[in-house]
Amino acid sequence: MQICIPSHVFHWAQRNAEHIVPLYCFDPSHYLGTANYNLPRTGPFRLRFLLDSIQDLRTSLIQRGSTLVVRRGRPEEVVGDLIKQLGSVSAVAFHEEVVPEDQQVERGVRDICSQMKVKVHTCWGSTLYHRDDLPFNHLSRLPDIYTQFRKAVETQGRVRPVLPTLDQLKPLPPVSGLDEGPIPSPEDLEQTDIVRDPRSAFPCSGGETQALARLQHYFWDTDAVATYKETRNGLIGLDYSTKFSPWLAVGCISPRYIYQQIKKYESERTANQSTYWVVFELLWRDYFKFVGAKYGDRLFDIKGLQDKSIPWKKDMNLFNAWKEGRTGVPFVDANMRELALTGFMSNRGRQNVASFLTKDLGLDWRMGAEWFHYLLVDHDVSSNYGNWLYSAGIGNDPRENRKFNMIKQGLDYDNNGDYVRHWVPELKGIRGGEVHTPWTLSSASLSHALVSLNDTYPSPIVMAPEWSRHTNKKPVGVVKESGSGKGPSHTPKQHKDRGIDFYFSRSKNF
């Protein structure tokens, strides 16, 4: 008999046991405060997505002749109790993780199994490239620059094939009293359930069923993947990007399956820069996972991977203005309000608000990382903290002092101001791109728009000198709001260096 956490370890267990007990454990440590600023580790959006995913997994397992056993408690204690209850357990199987806290849990499970003379079998999963297939002798030799990593794995690595879906699973053992256990509600975990905002760019539910439906829609039903590179910096709506990240983060879909489908799509329909760019993004996800494995706790250190001392501020008034979307910089505020109300924010938005917090406000990067940790529906520890280190200039960025110009970014990617008005309705009376700089408007213009600075909307809490180069200028590509009868486009026009992650942007004036 095997106790296993649901994943492709099923294939190993299916070959090696008469009975399998699929187990999901709600670890109470996941619902405590973060390390530095005591923010909740799991927010309402990710919790709801997780609960949906667990219910979907249980339904899927039942259809295959099994079920999902759910328990609440410390994993090592839960596993120990189950071993005692079952009486004859040959092995416990699970995926290995890279985050030190998760590895500590793994050690606890290994210890209890050792004490009870039960074997442990582990698998490596969740990445596109298997750890053992990397073209580096050891993770200590992982390049500290993404481009070097990408070129190495693309030329020397290989993506393993997807394992076939198991139509039938070995059943649970016929042990008296082994109940599957209830899936807790948010209230059981001392959380309130979410209220879905109709403006959300991610109005989706958790679970493999929904993940596969999303891929079917984005690839095969709409061919949206064929224009991904051109649309991926959009801000409004569901289909400007793949939106796979929440399902990837909790393991509802495999990056190898996405890769397989990309290759199938390229073979049957078209192969272009957009289809490649989906793989390019999966490689970024892999890279941060392996960076986490290489550096361990340094991923969370205030000095980062570069051991660089920076006099970060810890001004809670500035932080509260940032997280609540009342900085007085509309592009920042729109993104932060979207995050707070939906648990989601675009890739473009994440880069900008991170740059604003670390470079314009000079706040401790961990404040932003832990706020994202709390709220993001697609939170992945390695990707989140790796990206924040990158934005703070103490991670894997090969360039020094990279900083985003909030006004230029707003005009480049929300040129008509539709996104700002979408999330900052108090500015809806300001037309066009001028909504990005309300403090530059005349009193008459503000009055006409029903905006009163420092009353209905704040003045900026900080002013960057480079912003002045982009104020009082008509933004490129503004769509008039009257006359044609056609609404503005929500996908920004792509320029030579846009549509590329800021990691590779060539422009010095972002």
Coordinates of C-alpha atoms in Angstrom, one line a residue:
M1 CA 0.0 0.0 0.0
Q2 CA 1.2 3.5 -0.8
I3 CA 0.3 6.9 0.7
C4 CA 0.9 9.5 -2.1
I5 CA 0.3 13.1 -2.7
P6 CA -1.6 13.4 -6.0
S7 CA 0.8 14.0 -9.0
H8 CA 2.6 11.9 -11.5
V9 CA 3.9 9.9 -8.5
F10 CA 0.7 8.0 -9.2
H11 CA 2.4 6.2 -12.0
W12 CA 5.1 5.0 -9.6
A13 CA 2.6 4.0 -7.0
Q14 CA 0.4 2.2 -9.6
R15 CA 3.3 0.0 -10.5
N16 CA 4.3 -0.8 -6.9
A17 CA 1.3 -1.2 -4.8
E18 CA -2.0 -3.0 -4.5
H19 CA -3.7 -0.1 -2.8
I20 CA -3.1 3.7 -3.0
V21 CA -4.2 6.4 -0.6
P22 CA -4.1 9.8 -2.4
L23 CA -3.7 12.4 0.3
Y24 CA -4.0 16.2 0.5
C25 CA -3.1 17.9 3.8
F26 CA -4.0 21.4 4.8
D27 CA -0.9 22.5 6.6
P28 CA -1.7 25.1 9.3
S29 CA 1.6 26.8 8.6
H30 CA 0.3 27.9 5.2
Y31 CA -2.3 30.1 7.0
L32 CA 0.1 31.9 9.4
G33 CA 1.8 35.2 8.9
T34 CA 4.7 35.9 6.5
A35 CA 8.3 36.0 7.9
N36 CA 9.0 39.8 8.0
Y37 CA 5.7 41.7 8.0
N38 CA 3.2 39.2 9.3
L39 CA 0.9 39.4 6.3
P40 CA -1.3 36.3 5.8
R41 CA 0.4 33.7 3.7
T42 CA -2.7 32.5 1.9
G43 CA -5.2 35.1 0.8
P44 CA -8.9 34.5 -0.1
F45 CA -8.4 34.3 -3.9
R46 CA -5.8 31.6 -3.8
L47 CA -7.6 29.7 -1.1
R48 CA -10.8 29.7 -3.1
F49 CA -8.8 28.5 -6.2
L50 CA -7.1 25.8 -4.1
L51 CA -10.4 24.5 -2.7
D52 CA -11.9 24.4 -6.2
S53 CA -8.9 22.5 -7.4
I54 CA -9.1 20.0 -4.5
Q55 CA -12.8 19.3 -5.2
D56 CA -12.1 18.8 -8.9
L57 CA -9.2 16.4 -8.0
R58 CA -11.5 14.4 -5.7
T59 CA -14.2 14.2 -8.4
S60 CA -11.6 13.1 -11.0
L61 CA -10.2 10.4 -8.7
I62 CA -13.6 9.0 -7.9
Q63 CA -14.3 8.6 -11.6
R64 CA -11.1 6.5 -11.7
G65 CA -12.0 4.2 -8.9
S66 CA -10.3 6.1 -6.0
T67 CA -10.9 9.2 -4.0
L68 CA -8.9 12.0 -2.3
V69 CA -8.3 11.7 1.4
V70 CA -8.2 15.2 3.0
R71 CA -6.8 16.0 6.4
R72 CA -5.9 19.1 8.4
G73 CA -2.7 19.2 10.4
R74 CA 1.0 19.1 10.2
P75 CA 1.9 16.8 7.3
E76 CA 4.3 14.6 9.3
E77 CA 1.7 14.1 12.0
V78 CA -1.0 13.3 9.5
V79 CA 1.2 10.8 7.7
G80 CA 2.2 9.2 11.0
D81 CA -1.4 8.9 12.1
L82 CA -2.4 7.3 8.7
I83 CA 0.5 4.8 8.9
K84 CA -0.7 3.7 12.3
Q85 CA -4.3 3.5 11.2
L86 CA -3.6 1.5 8.0
G87 CA -1.2 -0.9 9.7
S88 CA 0.6 -2.0 6.6
V89 CA 2.2 0.8 4.5
S90 CA 5.0 -0.1 2.2
A91 CA 5.9 3.5 1.1
V92 CA 5.1 7.2 1.2
A93 CA 5.6 9.0 -2.1
F94 CA 5.7 12.8 -2.8
H95 CA 7.2 15.5 -5.0
E96 CA 10.3 17.2 -3.9
E97 CA 10.2 21.0 -3.4
V98 CA 12.9 23.6 -3.4
V99 CA 11.7 26.2 -0.8
P100 CA 13.5 25.6 2.5
E101 CA 10.2 25.6 4.5
D102 CA 8.8 22.9 2.3
Q103 CA 12.0 20.9 2.5
Q104 CA 11.7 21.1 6.3
V105 CA 8.2 19.5 6.0
E106 CA 9.7 16.9 3.8
R107 CA 12.4 16.1 6.4
G108 CA 9.6 15.8 9.0
V109 CA 7.8 13.3 6.8
R110 CA 11.0 11.4 6.1
D111 CA 11.8 11.2 9.9
I112 CA 8.4 9.9 10.8
C113 CA 8.6 7.3 8.1
S114 CA 12.1 6.3 9.2
Q115 CA 10.9 5.8 12.7
M116 CA 8.0 3.7 11.5
K117 CA 10.2 1.7 9.1
V118 CA 8.3 2.9 6.0
K119 CA 10.1 3.6 2.8
V120 CA 10.0 7.1 1.1
H121 CA 9.9 7.6 -2.6
T122 CA 10.3 11.1 -4.1
C123 CA 9.9 12.5 -7.6
W124 CA 10.9 15.7 -9.2
G125 CA 8.0 17.5 -10.9
S126 CA 6.5 20.9 -11.7
T127 CA 9.2 22.1 -14.1
L128 CA 9.4 21.8 -17.9
Y129 CA 13.0 20.5 -17.8
H130 CA 13.6 17.7 -15.2
R131 CA 16.4 18.6 -12.7
D132 CA 18.4 15.6 -13.8
D133 CA 18.3 16.7 -17.5
L134 CA 19.8 20.1 -17.0
P135 CA 23.1 20.6 -18.9
F136 CA 24.9 21.6 -15.7
N137 CA 26.8 19.1 -13.5
H138 CA 25.2 20.5 -10.4
L139 CA 22.7 23.2 -9.6
S140 CA 25.6 25.2 -8.0
R141 CA 26.7 25.7 -11.6
L142 CA 23.3 27.1 -12.7
P143 CA 24.0 30.4 -14.5
D144 CA 23.0 33.6 -12.7
I145 CA 21.7 35.1 -15.9
Y146 CA 18.6 33.8 -17.5
T147 CA 19.8 34.1 -21.1
Q148 CA 22.7 31.8 -20.4
F149 CA 20.4 29.3 -18.8
R150 CA 17.9 29.5 -21.7
K151 CA 20.5 29.0 -24.4
A152 CA 22.0 26.0 -22.6
V153 CA 18.8 24.1 -22.0
E154 CA 17.4 24.9 -25.5
T155 CA 20.6 23.5 -27.2
Q156 CA 21.6 20.8 -24.8
G157 CA 18.6 19.8 -22.7
R158 CA 15.5 17.8 -23.5
V159 CA 11.9 17.9 -22.4
R160 CA 10.6 14.6 -21.2
P161 CA 7.4 13.2 -22.8
V162 CA 4.1 13.6 -21.0
L163 CA 3.0 10.5 -19.0
P164 CA -0.3 9.0 -20.2
T165 CA -3.4 9.6 -18.2
L166 CA -4.4 6.8 -15.9
D167 CA -7.9 5.7 -16.6
Q168 CA -8.2 3.5 -13.6
L169 CA -6.4 3.7 -10.2
K170 CA -5.7 1.2 -7.6
P171 CA -8.4 1.5 -4.9
L172 CA -8.1 2.6 -1.3
P173 CA -7.4 -0.3 1.1
P174 CA -10.5 -1.9 2.7
V175 CA -9.6 -0.5 6.2
S176 CA -12.4 0.2 8.6
G177 CA -12.7 3.8 9.5
L178 CA -10.7 5.3 6.7
D179 CA -13.0 8.1 5.7
E180 CA -12.0 10.5 2.9
G181 CA -12.5 13.5 5.2
P182 CA -14.3 16.8 4.4
I183 CA -12.9 19.5 2.2
P184 CA -12.9 22.6 4.5
S185 CA -14.6 25.8 3.7
P186 CA -12.8 29.2 3.8
E187 CA -14.6 29.8 7.2
D188 CA -13.2 26.5 8.5
L189 CA -9.7 28.0 7.8
E190 CA -10.7 31.3 9.4
Q191 CA -11.0 33.1 6.1
T192 CA -13.9 34.8 4.3
D193 CA -14.9 33.6 0.9
I194 CA -14.3 35.9 -2.1
V195 CA -16.8 38.0 -4.0
R196 CA -16.0 37.8 -7.7
D197 CA -15.5 41.2 -9.3
P198 CA -17.0 41.3 -12.8
R199 CA -14.1 43.4 -14.0
S200 CA -11.6 40.6 -13.3
A201 CA -9.1 39.5 -16.0
F202 CA -9.1 36.1 -14.4
P203 CA -12.7 35.0 -13.7
C204 CA -11.7 31.3 -13.6
S205 CA -12.0 28.5 -11.2
G206 CA -9.4 26.0 -10.0
G207 CA -9.0 22.4 -11.1
E208 CA -7.6 20.3 -13.9
T209 CA -10.9 20.4 -15.7
Q210 CA -10.9 24.2 -15.9
A211 CA -7.2 24.2 -16.8
L212 CA -7.7 21.9 -19.8
A213 CA -10.7 23.9 -20.9
R214 CA -8.6 27.0 -20.8
L215 CA -5.9 25.5 -22.9
Q216 CA -8.5 24.2 -25.4
H217 CA -10.0 27.6 -25.7
Y218 CA -6.7 29.6 -26.0
F219 CA -5.0 27.2 -28.4
W220 CA -7.5 25.3 -30.4
D221 CA -10.8 27.2 -30.3
T222 CA -9.6 30.7 -30.8
D223 CA -6.0 30.5 -32.0
A224 CA -5.2 33.2 -29.5
V225 CA -1.8 31.5 -28.9
A226 CA -0.7 32.5 -32.4
T227 CA -0.8 36.2 -31.4
Y228 CA 0.3 35.8 -27.8
K229 CA 3.6 37.8 -28.2
E230 CA 1.7 40.8 -29.7
T231 CA -1.1 40.8 -27.1
R232 CA 0.6 39.6 -23.9
N233 CA 1.1 43.2 -22.5
G234 CA -2.6 43.8 -22.5
L235 CA -4.3 44.8 -19.3
I236 CA -8.1 44.2 -19.7
G237 CA -9.9 41.0 -20.4
L238 CA -9.2 37.3 -20.3
D239 CA -7.5 36.5 -23.6
Y240 CA -4.6 38.9 -23.8
S241 CA -2.4 36.3 -22.3
T242 CA -2.5 32.5 -21.6
K243 CA -3.6 32.8 -17.9
F244 CA -2.1 29.4 -17.2
S245 CA -0.1 30.5 -14.2
P246 CA -2.7 29.9 -11.4
W247 CA -3.2 26.3 -12.6
L248 CA 0.5 25.8 -12.9
A249 CA 1.1 27.1 -9.4
V250 CA -1.1 24.5 -7.7
G251 CA -0.2 21.7 -10.1
C252 CA -3.5 21.4 -12.0
I253 CA -1.7 21.4 -15.3
S254 CA 1.9 20.4 -16.2
P255 CA 4.3 22.6 -18.1
R256 CA 5.3 19.6 -20.1
Y257 CA 1.7 19.1 -21.2
I258 CA 1.5 22.8 -22.3
Y259 CA 4.8 22.2 -24.2
Q260 CA 3.4 19.1 -25.8
Q261 CA 0.3 21.0 -26.9
I262 CA 2.4 23.9 -28.2
K263 CA 4.4 21.4 -30.4
K264 CA 1.2 19.8 -31.6
Y265 CA -0.2 23.2 -32.4
E266 CA 3.0 24.2 -34.3
S267 CA 2.8 21.0 -36.3
E268 CA -0.9 21.2 -37.2
R269 CA -1.5 25.0 -37.4
T270 CA 1.4 27.4 -37.2
A271 CA 4.7 28.0 -35.5
N272 CA 5.8 31.6 -34.9
Q273 CA 7.3 33.9 -32.4
S274 CA 4.1 33.8 -30.3
T275 CA 4.1 30.0 -29.9
Y276 CA 7.8 30.1 -29.0
W277 CA 7.1 32.8 -26.5
V278 CA 4.8 30.6 -24.4
V279 CA 7.7 28.2 -24.0
F280 CA 10.0 31.1 -23.3
E281 CA 7.8 32.1 -20.4
L282 CA 7.7 28.5 -19.1
L283 CA 11.5 28.6 -19.1
W284 CA 11.5 31.7 -16.9
R285 CA 9.3 29.8 -14.5
D286 CA 11.8 26.9 -14.6
Y287 CA 14.7 29.2 -14.1
F288 CA 13.3 30.8 -10.9
K289 CA 12.5 27.3 -9.6
F290 CA 16.1 26.3 -10.1
V291 CA 17.4 29.6 -8.7
G292 CA 15.4 28.8 -5.6
A293 CA 17.0 25.3 -5.4
K294 CA 20.5 26.9 -5.9
Y295 CA 20.2 29.7 -3.3
G296 CA 17.7 28.4 -0.8
D297 CA 17.1 30.9 2.0
R298 CA 19.0 33.7 0.2
L299 CA 15.9 34.0 -1.9
F300 CA 14.3 35.8 1.1
D301 CA 17.3 37.7 2.4
I302 CA 17.1 41.5 2.4
K303 CA 20.5 41.6 0.7
G304 CA 19.3 39.2 -2.0
L305 CA 21.4 36.9 -4.2
Q306 CA 24.1 39.6 -4.7
D307 CA 24.6 40.2 -0.9
K308 CA 24.1 43.9 -1.6
S309 CA 23.3 46.3 1.2
I310 CA 20.7 48.9 0.3
P311 CA 19.2 51.3 2.9
W312 CA 15.6 50.2 2.3
K313 CA 12.9 52.2 4.0
K314 CA 10.1 50.6 6.1
D315 CA 7.6 53.5 6.0
M316 CA 4.2 51.9 6.6
N317 CA 2.3 55.0 5.4
L318 CA 4.0 54.7 2.0
F319 CA 3.5 51.0 2.0
N320 CA -0.2 51.3 2.8
A321 CA -0.7 53.9 0.1
W322 CA 0.9 51.5 -2.4
K323 CA -1.0 48.4 -1.4
E324 CA -4.3 50.2 -1.2
G325 CA -3.9 51.9 -4.6
R326 CA -3.8 55.5 -3.4
T327 CA -0.4 56.6 -4.4
G328 CA -1.7 59.3 -6.7
V329 CA 0.0 57.6 -9.7
P330 CA -3.0 56.3 -11.6
F331 CA -1.2 53.4 -13.4
V332 CA 0.2 52.1 -10.2
D333 CA -3.1 52.5 -8.3
A334 CA -5.2 50.8 -11.0
N335 CA -2.9 47.7 -10.9
M336 CA -2.9 47.6 -7.1
R337 CA -6.7 47.8 -6.9
E338 CA -7.0 45.1 -9.5
L339 CA -4.8 42.9 -7.3
A340 CA -6.7 43.6 -4.1
L341 CA -10.1 43.0 -5.7
T342 CA -9.4 40.0 -7.9
G343 CA -6.1 38.4 -6.8
F344 CA -4.7 38.9 -10.3
M345 CA -2.5 41.4 -12.0
S346 CA -0.9 41.4 -15.5
N347 CA 2.8 40.7 -16.0
R348 CA 3.2 44.3 -17.2
G349 CA 1.5 45.6 -14.1
R350 CA 3.6 43.5 -11.7
Q351 CA 6.8 44.8 -13.2
N352 CA 5.7 48.4 -12.8
V353 CA 4.3 48.3 -9.3
A354 CA 7.5 46.4 -8.1
S355 CA 9.7 49.0 -9.7
F356 CA 7.6 51.8 -8.1
L357 CA 7.9 50.3 -4.6
T358 CA 11.6 49.6 -4.7
K359 CA 13.0 52.4 -7.0
D360 CA 10.5 55.3 -6.5
L361 CA 9.5 54.7 -2.9
G362 CA 12.7 53.0 -1.8
L363 CA 10.8 50.5 0.4
D364 CA 12.0 47.1 1.5
W365 CA 11.4 44.8 -1.4
R366 CA 10.1 42.1 1.0
M367 CA 7.1 44.3 1.8
G368 CA 6.0 44.0 -1.8
A369 CA 6.9 40.4 -2.1
E370 CA 4.9 39.4 1.0
W371 CA 1.9 41.4 -0.2
F372 CA 2.0 39.5 -3.5
H373 CA 2.5 36.3 -1.5
Y374 CA -0.7 37.1 0.3
L375 CA -2.9 38.1 -2.6
L376 CA -1.8 36.5 -5.8
V377 CA -4.1 33.7 -7.0
D378 CA -1.1 32.4 -9.0
H379 CA 1.5 32.8 -6.3
D380 CA 4.6 30.6 -6.7
V381 CA 7.3 31.2 -4.1
S382 CA 10.3 30.9 -6.4
S383 CA 8.8 33.0 -9.2
N384 CA 7.4 35.7 -6.9
Y385 CA 10.5 36.2 -4.7
G386 CA 12.8 35.8 -7.7
N387 CA 11.0 38.5 -9.6
W388 CA 11.0 40.8 -6.6
L389 CA 14.8 40.4 -6.2
Y390 CA 15.1 41.1 -9.9
S391 CA 13.1 44.3 -9.7
A392 CA 15.0 45.4 -6.5
G393 CA 18.3 45.0 -8.4
I394 CA 19.7 42.3 -6.1
G395 CA 18.7 39.2 -8.0
N396 CA 19.3 37.8 -11.5
D397 CA 19.3 41.1 -13.4
P398 CA 22.5 41.5 -15.4
R399 CA 21.9 45.3 -15.7
E400 CA 22.5 47.8 -12.9
N401 CA 19.8 50.3 -11.7
R402 CA 17.0 49.2 -13.9
K403 CA 14.0 51.5 -13.2
F404 CA 10.6 51.9 -14.9
N405 CA 9.2 55.3 -15.8
M406 CA 5.6 55.0 -14.5
I407 CA 4.2 57.7 -16.8
K408 CA 5.9 56.4 -20.0
Q409 CA 4.8 52.8 -19.1
G410 CA 1.2 54.0 -18.6
L411 CA 1.2 55.8 -21.9
D412 CA 2.9 52.9 -23.8
Y413 CA 0.6 50.2 -22.5
D414 CA -2.6 52.0 -21.6
N415 CA -2.4 54.8 -24.1
N416 CA -6.0 55.9 -24.0
G417 CA -6.4 55.4 -20.2
D418 CA -9.0 52.7 -20.5
Y419 CA -7.4 50.5 -17.9
V420 CA -6.9 53.3 -15.4
R421 CA -10.6 54.3 -15.7
H422 CA -11.5 50.6 -15.4
W423 CA -10.1 50.4 -11.9
V424 CA -9.9 54.0 -10.7
P425 CA -13.5 55.2 -11.4
E426 CA -13.0 58.5 -9.6
L427 CA -10.9 59.5 -12.6
K428 CA -13.4 58.4 -15.3
G429 CA -14.2 62.0 -16.2
I430 CA -10.7 62.5 -17.5
R431 CA -10.5 61.5 -21.1
G432 CA -7.7 59.9 -23.1
G433 CA -4.1 59.6 -21.8
E434 CA -4.3 62.6 -19.6
V435 CA -5.8 60.3 -17.0
H436 CA -2.2 59.2 -16.2
T437 CA -1.2 62.6 -15.0
P438 CA -4.2 64.3 -13.4
W439 CA -1.9 66.6 -11.3
T440 CA -0.8 68.3 -14.6
L441 CA -4.3 69.4 -15.6
S442 CA -5.8 72.8 -15.0
S443 CA -8.2 73.5 -12.3
A444 CA -10.9 74.0 -14.9
S445 CA -10.2 70.6 -16.5
L446 CA -10.2 68.8 -13.2
S447 CA -13.4 70.5 -12.1
H448 CA -15.0 69.5 -15.4
A449 CA -14.0 65.9 -14.8
L450 CA -15.3 66.1 -11.2
V451 CA -11.9 65.4 -9.8
S452 CA -10.6 67.3 -6.8
L453 CA -6.9 66.5 -6.0
N454 CA -6.3 65.5 -2.4
D455 CA -10.1 65.1 -2.0
T456 CA -11.5 62.7 -4.5
Y457 CA -8.1 61.5 -5.6
P458 CA -4.7 62.0 -4.0
S459 CA -1.7 63.9 -5.4
P460 CA 1.4 61.7 -6.1
I461 CA 3.1 60.6 -2.9
V462 CA 6.4 60.9 -4.8
M463 CA 7.5 62.6 -8.0
A464 CA 10.3 61.2 -10.2
P465 CA 12.1 63.8 -12.4
E466 CA 12.0 61.6 -15.5
W467 CA 8.2 61.7 -15.5
S468 CA 8.2 65.3 -16.7
R469 CA 9.6 64.1 -20.1
H470 CA 6.2 62.4 -20.8
T471 CA 3.7 64.8 -19.3
N472 CA 1.6 67.2 -21.4
K473 CA 2.4 65.1 -24.4
K474 CA -0.2 63.5 -26.6
P475 CA 0.3 59.7 -26.2
V476 CA 0.9 57.7 -29.4
G477 CA -2.1 55.8 -30.6
V478 CA -4.8 57.6 -28.6
V479 CA -8.3 56.5 -29.8
K480 CA -10.9 59.3 -29.8
E481 CA -13.9 58.5 -27.7
S482 CA -16.4 60.1 -30.0
G483 CA -17.1 60.4 -33.7
S484 CA -16.2 57.0 -35.0
G485 CA -18.7 55.1 -32.9
K486 CA -16.0 52.5 -32.3
G487 CA -14.7 51.7 -28.8
P488 CA -11.0 51.9 -27.9
S489 CA -8.8 48.8 -28.2
H490 CA -7.7 47.2 -25.0
T491 CA -4.5 45.7 -26.5
P492 CA -1.7 48.2 -26.8
K493 CA 0.0 48.8 -30.1
Q494 CA 3.3 46.9 -30.1
H495 CA 6.5 48.9 -30.7
K496 CA 9.9 47.5 -31.6
D497 CA 10.9 46.7 -28.0
R498 CA 7.5 46.2 -26.5
G499 CA 5.8 42.9 -25.9
I500 CA 9.1 41.7 -24.5
D501 CA 9.6 41.1 -20.8
F502 CA 11.3 43.9 -19.0
Y503 CA 14.1 41.5 -18.4
F504 CA 15.2 42.0 -22.0
S505 CA 14.0 45.5 -22.8
R506 CA 16.7 47.4 -24.7
S507 CA 15.4 50.9 -24.0
K508 CA 17.2 52.7 -21.3
N509 CA 14.1 54.8 -20.6
F510 CA 11.5 52.2 -19.7

